[in-house]
Tab-separated table of N, CA and C in Angstrom:
chain	number	residue	atom	x	y	z
A	14	UNK	N	-204.260	46.746	68.292
A	14	UNK	CA	-202.893	47.233	68.233
A	14	UNK	C	-202.318	46.904	66.858
A	15	UNK	N	-201.672	47.864	66.266
A	15	UNK	CA	-201.070	47.639	64.953
A	15	UNK	C	-199.587	47.343	65.112
A	16	UNK	N	-199.070	46.640	64.152
A	16	UNK	CA	-197.650	46.285	64.203
A	16	UNK	C	-196.798	47.483	63.825
A	17	UNK	N	-195.579	47.530	64.281
A	17	UNK	CA	-194.679	48.621	63.887
A	17	UNK	C	-194.352	48.520	62.390
A	18	UNK	N	-194.075	49.663	61.779
A	18	UNK	CA	-193.721	49.671	60.364
A	18	UNK	C	-192.320	49.109	60.174
A	19	UNK	N	-192.122	48.420	59.052
A	19	UNK	CA	-190.776	47.960	58.707
A	19	UNK	C	-189.968	49.149	58.216
A	20	UNK	N	-188.688	48.968	58.076
A	20	UNK	CA	-187.841	50.069	57.595
A	20	UNK	C	-188.228	50.474	56.179
A	21	UNK	N	-188.616	49.515	55.356
A	21	UNK	CA	-189.055	49.828	53.989
A	21	UNK	C	-190.343	50.645	54.037
A	22	UNK	N	-191.288	50.248	54.881
A	22	UNK	CA	-192.544	50.986	55.014
A	22	UNK	C	-192.306	52.401	55.550
A	23	UNK	N	-191.389	52.528	56.505
A	23	UNK	CA	-191.058	53.864	57.035
A	23	UNK	C	-190.423	54.730	55.955
A	24	UNK	N	-189.580	54.124	55.140
A	24	UNK	CA	-188.937	54.849	54.053
A	24	UNK	C	-189.970	55.340	53.039
A	25	UNK	N	-190.898	54.480	52.681
A	25	UNK	CA	-191.967	54.854	51.749
A	25	UNK	C	-192.823	55.955	52.351
A	26	UNK	N	-193.151	55.818	53.611
A	26	UNK	CA	-193.962	56.830	54.300
A	26	UNK	C	-193.225	58.175	54.320
A	27	UNK	N	-191.935	58.148	54.594
A	27	UNK	CA	-191.144	59.372	54.604
A	27	UNK	C	-191.087	60.017	53.224
A	28	UNK	N	-190.921	59.207	52.196
A	28	UNK	CA	-190.894	59.730	50.813
A	28	UNK	C	-192.241	60.359	50.466
A	29	UNK	N	-193.329	59.680	50.822
A	29	UNK	CA	-194.659	60.215	50.526
A	29	UNK	C	-194.908	61.527	51.265
A	30	UNK	N	-194.462	61.606	52.503
A	30	UNK	CA	-194.606	62.863	53.261
A	30	UNK	C	-193.787	63.972	52.623
A	31	UNK	N	-192.580	63.640	52.177
A	31	UNK	CA	-191.741	64.624	51.497
A	31	UNK	C	-192.425	65.120	50.222
A	32	UNK	N	-192.966	64.191	49.427
A	32	UNK	CA	-193.655	64.572	48.195
A	32	UNK	C	-194.840	65.497	48.484
A	33	UNK	N	-195.645	65.149	49.483
A	33	UNK	CA	-196.794	65.990	49.843
A	33	UNK	C	-196.342	67.393	50.247
A	34	UNK	N	-195.293	67.460	51.057
A	34	UNK	CA	-194.804	68.747	51.542
A	34	UNK	C	-194.230	69.591	50.406
A	35	UNK	N	-193.441	68.978	49.541
A	35	UNK	CA	-192.854	69.713	48.422
A	35	UNK	C	-193.926	70.172	47.440
A	36	UNK	N	-194.922	69.337	47.223
A	36	UNK	CA	-196.028	69.734	46.351
A	36	UNK	C	-196.768	70.922	46.970
A	37	UNK	N	-197.017	70.870	48.257
A	37	UNK	CA	-197.694	71.965	48.957
A	37	UNK	C	-196.909	73.265	48.819
A	38	UNK	N	-195.590	73.182	49.023
A	38	UNK	CA	-194.748	74.372	48.890
A	38	UNK	C	-194.786	74.934	47.469
A	39	UNK	N	-194.778	74.038	46.503
A	39	UNK	CA	-194.824	74.469	45.105
A	39	UNK	C	-196.119	75.197	44.800
A	40	UNK	N	-197.221	74.674	45.317
A	40	UNK	CA	-198.516	75.301	45.098
A	40	UNK	C	-198.573	76.651	45.804
A	41	UNK	N	-198.050	76.707	47.016
A	41	UNK	CA	-198.050	77.974	47.756
A	41	UNK	C	-197.259	79.057	47.026
A	42	UNK	N	-196.159	78.668	46.419
A	42	UNK	CA	-195.307	79.680	45.790
A	42	UNK	C	-195.753	80.036	44.372
A	43	UNK	N	-196.278	79.064	43.608
A	43	UNK	CA	-196.592	79.347	42.202
A	43	UNK	C	-197.950	78.833	41.753
A	44	UNK	N	-198.778	78.391	42.684
A	44	UNK	CA	-200.118	77.919	42.330
A	44	UNK	C	-200.073	76.616	41.541
A	45	UNK	N	-201.051	76.439	40.678
A	45	UNK	CA	-201.127	75.199	39.894
A	45	UNK	C	-199.944	75.054	38.948
A	46	UNK	N	-199.410	76.170	38.478
A	46	UNK	CA	-198.215	76.115	37.641
A	46	UNK	C	-197.053	75.509	38.431
A	47	UNK	N	-196.934	75.878	39.696
A	47	UNK	CA	-195.905	75.303	40.555
A	47	UNK	C	-196.094	73.809	40.749
A	48	UNK	N	-197.364	73.387	40.929
A	48	UNK	CA	-197.652	71.956	41.075
A	48	UNK	C	-197.220	71.199	39.818
A	49	UNK	N	-197.561	71.748	38.637
A	49	UNK	CA	-197.193	71.099	37.385
A	49	UNK	C	-195.674	71.005	37.257
A	50	UNK	N	-194.967	72.108	37.544
A	50	UNK	CA	-193.514	72.109	37.440
A	50	UNK	C	-192.882	71.119	38.408
A	51	UNK	N	-193.435	71.011	39.611
A	51	UNK	CA	-192.929	70.050	40.590
A	51	UNK	C	-193.037	68.625	40.046
A	52	UNK	N	-194.213	68.266	39.527
A	52	UNK	CA	-194.405	66.902	39.037
A	52	UNK	C	-193.599	66.626	37.772
A	53	UNK	N	-193.363	67.645	36.956
A	53	UNK	CA	-192.487	67.445	35.802
A	53	UNK	C	-191.058	67.151	36.252
A	54	UNK	N	-190.572	67.874	37.269
A	54	UNK	CA	-189.225	67.613	37.795
A	54	UNK	C	-189.124	66.203	38.375
A	55	UNK	N	-190.118	65.808	39.155
A	55	UNK	CA	-190.114	64.473	39.765
A	55	UNK	C	-190.136	63.398	38.675
A	56	UNK	N	-190.991	63.594	37.678
A	56	UNK	CA	-191.108	62.618	36.590
A	56	UNK	C	-189.816	62.516	35.801
A	57	UNK	N	-189.194	63.653	35.505
A	57	UNK	CA	-187.923	63.639	34.772
A	57	UNK	C	-186.870	62.860	35.553
A	58	UNK	N	-186.819	63.081	36.853
A	58	UNK	CA	-185.869	62.363	37.699
A	58	UNK	C	-186.139	60.856	37.671
A	59	UNK	N	-187.405	60.470	37.749
A	59	UNK	CA	-187.753	59.051	37.727
A	59	UNK	C	-187.394	58.414	36.379
A	60	UNK	N	-187.643	59.149	35.299
A	60	UNK	CA	-187.307	58.630	33.974
A	60	UNK	C	-185.800	58.408	33.862
A	61	UNK	N	-185.008	59.363	34.304
A	61	UNK	CA	-183.551	59.213	34.236
A	61	UNK	C	-183.070	58.027	35.062
A	62	UNK	N	-183.663	57.823	36.233
A	62	UNK	CA	-183.301	56.662	37.057
A	62	UNK	C	-183.670	55.362	36.358
A	63	UNK	N	-184.827	55.330	35.714
A	63	UNK	CA	-185.237	54.131	34.977
A	63	UNK	C	-184.276	53.837	33.831
A	64	UNK	N	-183.894	54.864	33.097
A	64	UNK	CA	-182.970	54.673	31.973
A	64	UNK	C	-181.639	54.134	32.481
A	65	UNK	N	-181.128	54.701	33.572
A	65	UNK	CA	-179.866	54.210	34.147
A	65	UNK	C	-179.978	52.771	34.611
A	66	UNK	N	-181.200	52.367	35.014
A	66	UNK	CA	-181.419	50.995	35.483
A	66	UNK	C	-181.718	50.035	34.324
A	67	UNK	N	-181.618	50.528	33.089
A	67	UNK	CA	-181.823	49.657	31.935
A	67	UNK	C	-183.265	49.581	31.453
A	68	UNK	N	-184.120	50.397	32.002
A	68	UNK	CA	-185.527	50.387	31.572
A	68	UNK	C	-185.767	51.597	30.660
A	69	UNK	N	-185.166	51.540	29.485
A	69	UNK	CA	-185.205	52.682	28.574
A	69	UNK	C	-186.574	52.879	27.933
A	70	UNK	N	-187.502	51.966	28.156
A	70	UNK	CA	-188.851	52.156	27.619
A	70	UNK	C	-189.597	53.276	28.345
A	71	UNK	N	-189.012	53.811	29.414
A	71	UNK	CA	-189.637	54.930	30.122
A	71	UNK	C	-189.719	56.163	29.230
A	72	UNK	N	-188.727	56.355	28.369
A	72	UNK	CA	-188.735	57.539	27.502
A	72	UNK	C	-189.855	57.460	26.476
A	73	UNK	N	-189.968	56.368	25.708
A	73	UNK	CA	-191.105	56.320	24.770
A	73	UNK	C	-192.453	56.284	25.491
A	74	UNK	N	-192.500	55.710	26.677
A	74	UNK	CA	-193.751	55.702	27.441
A	74	UNK	C	-194.177	57.112	27.820
A	75	UNK	N	-193.229	57.918	28.294
A	75	UNK	CA	-193.536	59.304	28.643
A	75	UNK	C	-193.927	60.088	27.390
A	76	UNK	N	-193.241	59.815	26.290
A	76	UNK	CA	-193.569	60.482	25.024
A	76	UNK	C	-195.007	60.184	24.615
A	77	UNK	N	-195.426	58.943	24.746
A	77	UNK	CA	-196.803	58.576	24.398
A	77	UNK	C	-197.809	59.305	25.290
A	78	UNK	N	-197.520	59.366	26.583
A	78	UNK	CA	-198.415	60.058	27.514
A	78	UNK	C	-198.510	61.538	27.134
A	79	UNK	N	-197.378	62.148	26.794
A	79	UNK	CA	-197.390	63.560	26.385
A	79	UNK	C	-198.175	63.760	25.096
A	80	UNK	N	-198.007	62.844	24.144
A	80	UNK	CA	-198.763	62.945	22.891
A	80	UNK	C	-200.257	62.809	23.141
A	81	UNK	N	-200.642	61.880	24.012
A	81	UNK	CA	-202.052	61.704	24.353
A	81	UNK	C	-202.606	62.963	25.000
A	82	UNK	N	-201.860	63.530	25.932
A	82	UNK	CA	-202.296	64.749	26.593
A	82	UNK	C	-202.455	65.884	25.584
A	83	UNK	N	-201.472	66.022	24.701
A	83	UNK	CA	-201.541	67.057	23.669
A	83	UNK	C	-202.736	66.875	22.749
A	84	UNK	N	-203.022	65.632	22.386
A	84	UNK	CA	-204.190	65.351	21.552
A	84	UNK	C	-205.473	65.739	22.273
A	85	UNK	N	-205.578	65.381	23.555
A	85	UNK	CA	-206.780	65.708	24.330
A	85	UNK	C	-206.956	67.217	24.460
A	86	UNK	N	-205.864	67.936	24.694
A	86	UNK	CA	-205.927	69.398	24.805
A	86	UNK	C	-206.357	69.994	23.465
A	87	UNK	N	-205.797	69.484	22.381
A	87	UNK	CA	-206.142	69.985	21.052
A	87	UNK	C	-207.599	69.746	20.700
A	88	UNK	N	-208.091	68.554	20.997
A	88	UNK	CA	-209.501	68.249	20.724
A	88	UNK	C	-210.404	69.158	21.548
A	89	UNK	N	-210.058	69.371	22.803
A	89	UNK	CA	-210.863	70.235	23.661
A	89	UNK	C	-210.869	71.665	23.123
A	90	UNK	N	-209.714	72.142	22.670
A	90	UNK	CA	-209.637	73.492	22.103
A	90	UNK	C	-210.494	73.606	20.838
A	91	UNK	N	-210.657	72.492	20.131
A	91	UNK	CA	-211.480	72.472	18.926
A	91	UNK	C	-212.959	72.269	19.209
A	92	UNK	N	-213.332	72.209	20.471
A	92	UNK	CA	-214.737	72.095	20.832
A	92	UNK	C	-215.212	70.700	21.196
A	93	UNK	N	-214.334	69.703	21.102
A	93	UNK	CA	-214.713	68.322	21.444
A	93	UNK	C	-213.988	67.939	22.732
A	94	UNK	N	-214.694	67.969	23.844
A	94	UNK	CA	-214.040	67.693	25.130
A	94	UNK	C	-214.207	66.252	25.602
A	95	UNK	N	-214.703	65.362	24.757
A	95	UNK	CA	-214.908	63.962	25.176
A	95	UNK	C	-213.603	63.272	25.554
A	96	UNK	N	-212.579	63.391	24.715
A	96	UNK	CA	-211.301	62.737	25.008
A	96	UNK	C	-210.700	63.307	26.293
A	97	UNK	N	-210.767	64.622	26.458
A	97	UNK	CA	-210.264	65.259	27.680
A	97	UNK	C	-210.978	64.701	28.905
A	98	UNK	N	-212.306	64.646	28.848
A	98	UNK	CA	-213.088	64.137	29.984
A	98	UNK	C	-212.761	62.681	30.280
A	99	UNK	N	-212.624	61.862	29.246
A	99	UNK	CA	-212.270	60.448	29.447
A	99	UNK	C	-210.886	60.320	30.075
A	100	UNK	N	-209.952	61.117	29.578
A	100	UNK	CA	-208.588	61.070	30.105
A	100	UNK	C	-208.558	61.474	31.578
A	101	UNK	N	-209.261	62.527	31.935
A	101	UNK	CA	-209.286	62.988	33.321
A	101	UNK	C	-209.985	61.962	34.228
A	102	UNK	N	-211.065	61.349	33.760
A	102	UNK	CA	-211.751	60.322	34.547
A	102	UNK	C	-210.833	59.123	34.776
A	103	UNK	N	-210.149	58.694	33.715
A	103	UNK	CA	-209.248	57.551	33.829
A	103	UNK	C	-208.089	57.871	34.775
A	104	UNK	N	-207.518	59.058	34.645
A	104	UNK	CA	-206.408	59.452	35.518
A	104	UNK	C	-206.856	59.442	36.979
A	105	UNK	N	-208.039	59.981	37.257
A	105	UNK	CA	-208.551	60.016	38.632
A	105	UNK	C	-208.738	58.603	39.190
A	106	UNK	N	-209.273	57.702	38.368
A	106	UNK	CA	-209.468	56.310	38.808
A	106	UNK	C	-208.133	55.649	39.148
A	107	UNK	N	-207.160	55.816	38.281
A	107	UNK	CA	-205.853	55.192	38.494
A	107	UNK	C	-205.185	55.764	39.741
A	108	UNK	N	-205.237	57.080	39.908
A	108	UNK	CA	-204.612	57.697	41.083
A	108	UNK	C	-205.301	57.263	42.371
A	109	UNK	N	-206.621	57.138	42.353
A	109	UNK	CA	-207.332	56.673	43.557
A	109	UNK	C	-206.933	55.246	43.911
A	110	UNK	N	-206.703	54.409	42.912
A	110	UNK	CA	-206.374	53.012	43.166
A	110	UNK	C	-204.922	52.797	43.571
A	111	UNK	N	-204.012	53.604	43.034
A	111	UNK	CA	-202.580	53.274	43.180
A	111	UNK	C	-201.732	54.325	43.859
A	112	UNK	N	-202.196	55.550	44.014
A	112	UNK	CA	-201.374	56.612	44.576
A	112	UNK	C	-201.532	56.611	46.092
A	113	UNK	N	-200.469	56.274	46.795
A	113	UNK	CA	-200.522	56.150	48.248
A	113	UNK	C	-200.254	57.474	48.963
A	114	UNK	N	-199.939	58.540	48.224
A	114	UNK	CA	-199.601	59.815	48.857
A	114	UNK	C	-200.820	60.506	49.426
A	115	UNK	N	-202.011	60.205	48.975
A	115	UNK	CA	-203.191	60.970	49.395
A	115	UNK	C	-204.114	60.138	50.235
């Protein structure tokens, strides 16, 4: 027998279910482009909340991630896909370890 969830755990579970459902709807309506747009909206909202909470390093952190992504895309377009492959492998590892939505 498992213990009942706490209110915090129920809240997290509800948020994760909402995220899964909204992502699904985005994909259904606009495909992978919809998924990307959904996560950009969610990320922008999280960044703004962090800034309001005094954690303004979220903006330069997001900028660095965008620059890294742009560099990987550029290298891949130039025929060198090593950085892209490393970035995708690392992202998959991190999401498997820390993303509770899936």
